[in-house]
Each structure stands twice: as structure tokens, then as C-alpha cells.
Tab-separated table of C-alpha atoms and ligand atoms in Angstrom:
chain	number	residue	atom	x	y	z
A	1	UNK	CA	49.934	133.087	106.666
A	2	UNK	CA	51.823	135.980	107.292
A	3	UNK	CA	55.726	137.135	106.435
A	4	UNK	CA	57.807	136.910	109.328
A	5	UNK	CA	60.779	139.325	109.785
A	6	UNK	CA	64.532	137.806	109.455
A	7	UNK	CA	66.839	137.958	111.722
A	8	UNK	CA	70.203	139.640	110.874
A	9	UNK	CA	73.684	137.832	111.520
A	10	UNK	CA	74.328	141.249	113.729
A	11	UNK	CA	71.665	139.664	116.507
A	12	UNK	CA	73.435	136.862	118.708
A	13	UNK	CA	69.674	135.442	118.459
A	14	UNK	CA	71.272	133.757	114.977
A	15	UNK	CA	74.110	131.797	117.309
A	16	UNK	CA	71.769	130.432	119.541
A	17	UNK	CA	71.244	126.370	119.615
A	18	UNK	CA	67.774	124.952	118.077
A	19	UNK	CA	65.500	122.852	120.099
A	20	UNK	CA	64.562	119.106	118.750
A	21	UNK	CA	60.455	119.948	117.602
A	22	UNK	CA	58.493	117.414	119.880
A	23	UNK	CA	54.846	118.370	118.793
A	24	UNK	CA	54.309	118.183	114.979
A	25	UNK	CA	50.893	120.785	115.420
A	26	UNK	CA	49.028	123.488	113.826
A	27	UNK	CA	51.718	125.620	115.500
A	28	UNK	CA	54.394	123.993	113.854
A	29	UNK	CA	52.329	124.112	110.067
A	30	UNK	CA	51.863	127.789	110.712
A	31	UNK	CA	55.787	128.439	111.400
A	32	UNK	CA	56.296	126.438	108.162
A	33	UNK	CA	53.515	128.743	105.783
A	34	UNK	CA	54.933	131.791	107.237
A	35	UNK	CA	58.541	130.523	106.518
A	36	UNK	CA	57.559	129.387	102.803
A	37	UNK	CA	55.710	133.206	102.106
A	38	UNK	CA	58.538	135.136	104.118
A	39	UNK	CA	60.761	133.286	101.833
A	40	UNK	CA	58.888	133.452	98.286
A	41	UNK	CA	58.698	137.446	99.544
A	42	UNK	CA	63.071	137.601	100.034
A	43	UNK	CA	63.693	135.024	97.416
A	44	UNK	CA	66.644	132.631	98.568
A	45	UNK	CA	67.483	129.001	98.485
A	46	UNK	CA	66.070	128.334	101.795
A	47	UNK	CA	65.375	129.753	105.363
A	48	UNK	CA	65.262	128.339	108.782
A	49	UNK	CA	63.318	128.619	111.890
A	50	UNK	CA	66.076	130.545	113.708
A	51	UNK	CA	66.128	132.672	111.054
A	52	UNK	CA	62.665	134.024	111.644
A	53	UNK	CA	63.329	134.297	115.719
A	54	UNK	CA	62.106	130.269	116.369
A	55	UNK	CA	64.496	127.872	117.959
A	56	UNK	CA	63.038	124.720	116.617
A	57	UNK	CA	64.614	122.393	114.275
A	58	UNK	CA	63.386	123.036	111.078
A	59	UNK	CA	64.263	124.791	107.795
A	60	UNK	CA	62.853	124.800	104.223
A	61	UNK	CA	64.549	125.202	100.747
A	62	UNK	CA	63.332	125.729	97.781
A	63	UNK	CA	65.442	125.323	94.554
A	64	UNK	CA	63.829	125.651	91.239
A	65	UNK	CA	60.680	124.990	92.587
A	66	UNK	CA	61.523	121.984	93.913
A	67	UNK	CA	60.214	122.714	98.114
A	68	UNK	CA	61.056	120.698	100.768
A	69	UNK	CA	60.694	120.913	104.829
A	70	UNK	CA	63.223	119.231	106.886
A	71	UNK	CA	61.865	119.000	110.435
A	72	UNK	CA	65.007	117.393	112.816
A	73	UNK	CA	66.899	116.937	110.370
A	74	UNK	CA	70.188	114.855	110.695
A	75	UNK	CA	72.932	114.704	108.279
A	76	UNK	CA	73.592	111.037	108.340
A	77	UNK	CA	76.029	110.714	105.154
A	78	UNK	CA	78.060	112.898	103.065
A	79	UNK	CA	80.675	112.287	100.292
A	80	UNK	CA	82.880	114.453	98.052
A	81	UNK	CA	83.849	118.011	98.076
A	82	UNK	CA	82.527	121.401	96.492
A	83	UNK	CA	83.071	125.158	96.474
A	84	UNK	CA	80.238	127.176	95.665
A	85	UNK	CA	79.706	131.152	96.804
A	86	UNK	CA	77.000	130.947	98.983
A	87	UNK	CA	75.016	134.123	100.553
A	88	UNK	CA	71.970	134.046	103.471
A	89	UNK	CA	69.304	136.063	103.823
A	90	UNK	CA	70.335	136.836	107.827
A	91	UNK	CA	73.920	138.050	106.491
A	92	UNK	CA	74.261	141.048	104.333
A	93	UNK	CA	77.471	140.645	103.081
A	94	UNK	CA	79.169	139.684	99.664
A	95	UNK	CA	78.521	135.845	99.039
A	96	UNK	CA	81.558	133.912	99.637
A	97	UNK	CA	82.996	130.413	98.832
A	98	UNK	CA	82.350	127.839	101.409
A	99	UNK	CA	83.368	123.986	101.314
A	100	UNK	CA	80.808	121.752	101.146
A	101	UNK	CA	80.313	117.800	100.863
A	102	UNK	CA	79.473	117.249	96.995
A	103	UNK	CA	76.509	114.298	98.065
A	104	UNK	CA	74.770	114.853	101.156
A	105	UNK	CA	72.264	112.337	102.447
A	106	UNK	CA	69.463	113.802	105.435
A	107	UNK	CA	67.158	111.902	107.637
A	108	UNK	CA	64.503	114.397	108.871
A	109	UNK	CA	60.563	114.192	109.396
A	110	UNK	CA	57.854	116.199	107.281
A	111	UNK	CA	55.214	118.555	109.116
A	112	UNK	CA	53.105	115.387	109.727
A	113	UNK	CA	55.919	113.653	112.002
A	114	UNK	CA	56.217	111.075	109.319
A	115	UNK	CA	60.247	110.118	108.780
A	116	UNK	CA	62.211	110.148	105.522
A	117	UNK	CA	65.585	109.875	103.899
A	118	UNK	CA	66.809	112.414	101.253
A	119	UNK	CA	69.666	112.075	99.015
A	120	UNK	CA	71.042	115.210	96.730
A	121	UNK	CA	74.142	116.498	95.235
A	122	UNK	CA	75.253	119.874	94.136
A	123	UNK	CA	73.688	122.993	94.898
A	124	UNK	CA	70.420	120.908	96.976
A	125	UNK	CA	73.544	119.320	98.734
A	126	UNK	CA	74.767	122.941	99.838
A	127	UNK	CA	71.358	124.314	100.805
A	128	UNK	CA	71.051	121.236	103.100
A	129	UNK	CA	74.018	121.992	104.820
A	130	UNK	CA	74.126	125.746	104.989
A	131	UNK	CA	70.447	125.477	106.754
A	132	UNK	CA	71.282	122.726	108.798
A	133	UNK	CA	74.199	124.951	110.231
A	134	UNK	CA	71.865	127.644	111.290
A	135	UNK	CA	70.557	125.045	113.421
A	136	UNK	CA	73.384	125.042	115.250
A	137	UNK	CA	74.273	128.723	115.153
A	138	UNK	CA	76.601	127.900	112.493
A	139	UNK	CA	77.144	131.016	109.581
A	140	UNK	CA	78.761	130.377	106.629
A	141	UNK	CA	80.743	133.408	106.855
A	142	UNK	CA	82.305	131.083	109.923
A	143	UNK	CA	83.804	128.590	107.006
A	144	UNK	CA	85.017	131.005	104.274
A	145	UNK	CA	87.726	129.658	102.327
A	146	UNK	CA	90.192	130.150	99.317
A	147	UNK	CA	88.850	127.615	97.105
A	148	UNK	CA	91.264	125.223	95.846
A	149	UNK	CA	92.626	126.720	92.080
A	150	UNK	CA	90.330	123.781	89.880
A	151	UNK	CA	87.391	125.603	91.541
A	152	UNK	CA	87.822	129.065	89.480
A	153	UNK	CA	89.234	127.245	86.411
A	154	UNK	CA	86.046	125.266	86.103
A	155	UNK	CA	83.976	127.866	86.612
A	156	UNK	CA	85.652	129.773	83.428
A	157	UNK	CA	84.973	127.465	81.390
B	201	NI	NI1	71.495	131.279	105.788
């Protein structure tokens, strides 16, 4: 295993389009290990392959503990609406409120090509997305917004 080095939002590398992953190999396992110690090393919420200079479909999260690989993923359903501040370890700049889908269901494939369905809400849900935009070159300094005003009150609360 070995940590890879991130990719900042300032390289256009970060913009580029991800590739569908067609052979589920040792290669593939090794990109995954390196991405799960290059992101214990950072700590975040998750990391994907573009992140660490690969253009395959793939990205990781961990939240809590709770670690999960999402090889072609697909966001099939979402539901609901949410406003967190989110940050990314490619983008150092102050973290910033970004709408989000409150219930997001995926359909991806684990390192083994074998295909499941994941369902989450809340902060899982935001992770899901946030990645799954870096798949497509997508930042989430692209979709800052002024939350809506029930956003800050709950939050003072
Ligand atoms: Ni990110």
C-alpha cells in the first residue's frame, strides 16, 4: 500500500471525465488500498480515483468508520433536500453550503465486480454525491449556495 498524492482543484486534471472500470483486478484492489491509507493519512469523508490522478470510476467514503467502495457507481434515486457545508480534500478553500438530495439511493459494484444497491440519508447521502461529482469533474465549489433561512435556524438550535 502506499499514500498517493491528491490532486488540487488548481490542476484541470480534477475536471476531467472518469472512465467506466472494465477489469475488476489486482490493479484496481491496489488503487483502492492506496486510496483507503492516502485517505486515513488526510482524514476526510471520502476520496475518489480522480482525486489521486486515476480516471476510473470509483471513490470510497468513510464516515464513522463505516467504509464503503463504490466502483461505477450510478445514482439511481434521490429524494428530499439538504444544506450541509461541505469541504474536499482537492480544494483548499473555506467549506461551503451545497444542496444536496436528503435520501440518496446508489447502484455500484464492490472491488470483486459483484453489484449492489445502497440506500442512505444525511451526511452518507452527501458524501455519495459530492464523490460521485468528481466523477464527472464536478466541484462542489461549482454548486455553492445561500441556504434557504430554516437551514441556519436549525442549526442554532
Ligand atoms: Ni471532494
Amino acid at each position: 500500500m502506499a499514500i498517493r498524492e491528491i490532486v488540487p482543484h488548481t490542476d484541470n486534471f480534477i475536471r476531467k471525465t472518469s472512465k467506466p472500470v472494465k477489469e475488476f483486478d489486482e490493479k484496481l484492489w491496489q488503487l483502492l488500498d492506496d486510496m483507503h491509507e492516502t485517505l486515513d493519512a488526510v482524514v476526510g469523508s471520502g476520496l475518489s480515483a480522480v482525486q489521486v490522478g486515476v480516471l476510473k470510476r470509483a471513490f470510497i467514503i468513510n464516515i464513522n468508520n463505516m467504509v464503503m467502495e463504490f466502483v461505477n457507481p450510478e445514482i439511481i434515486k434521490t429524494s428530499g433536500e439538504q444544506y450541509k457545508k461541505e469541504g474536499c480534500l482537492s480544494v483548499k478553500l473555506p467549506f461551503d453550503y451545497v444542496k444536496r438530495p436528503f435520501c440518496v439511493t446508489v447502484k455500484a459494484f464492490d472491488r470483486y465486480g459483484n453489484p449492489f444497491t445502497f440506500t442512505c440519508q444525511d451526511w452518507t447521502a452527501v458524501c455519495i454525491c459530492h464523490e460521485n461529482d468528481h466523477l464527472n469533474g464536478i466541484l462542489y465549489i461549482d454548486k455553492i449556495c445561500v441556504p434557504p433561512k430554516w437551514v441556519k435556524e436549525q442549526e442554532e438550535e
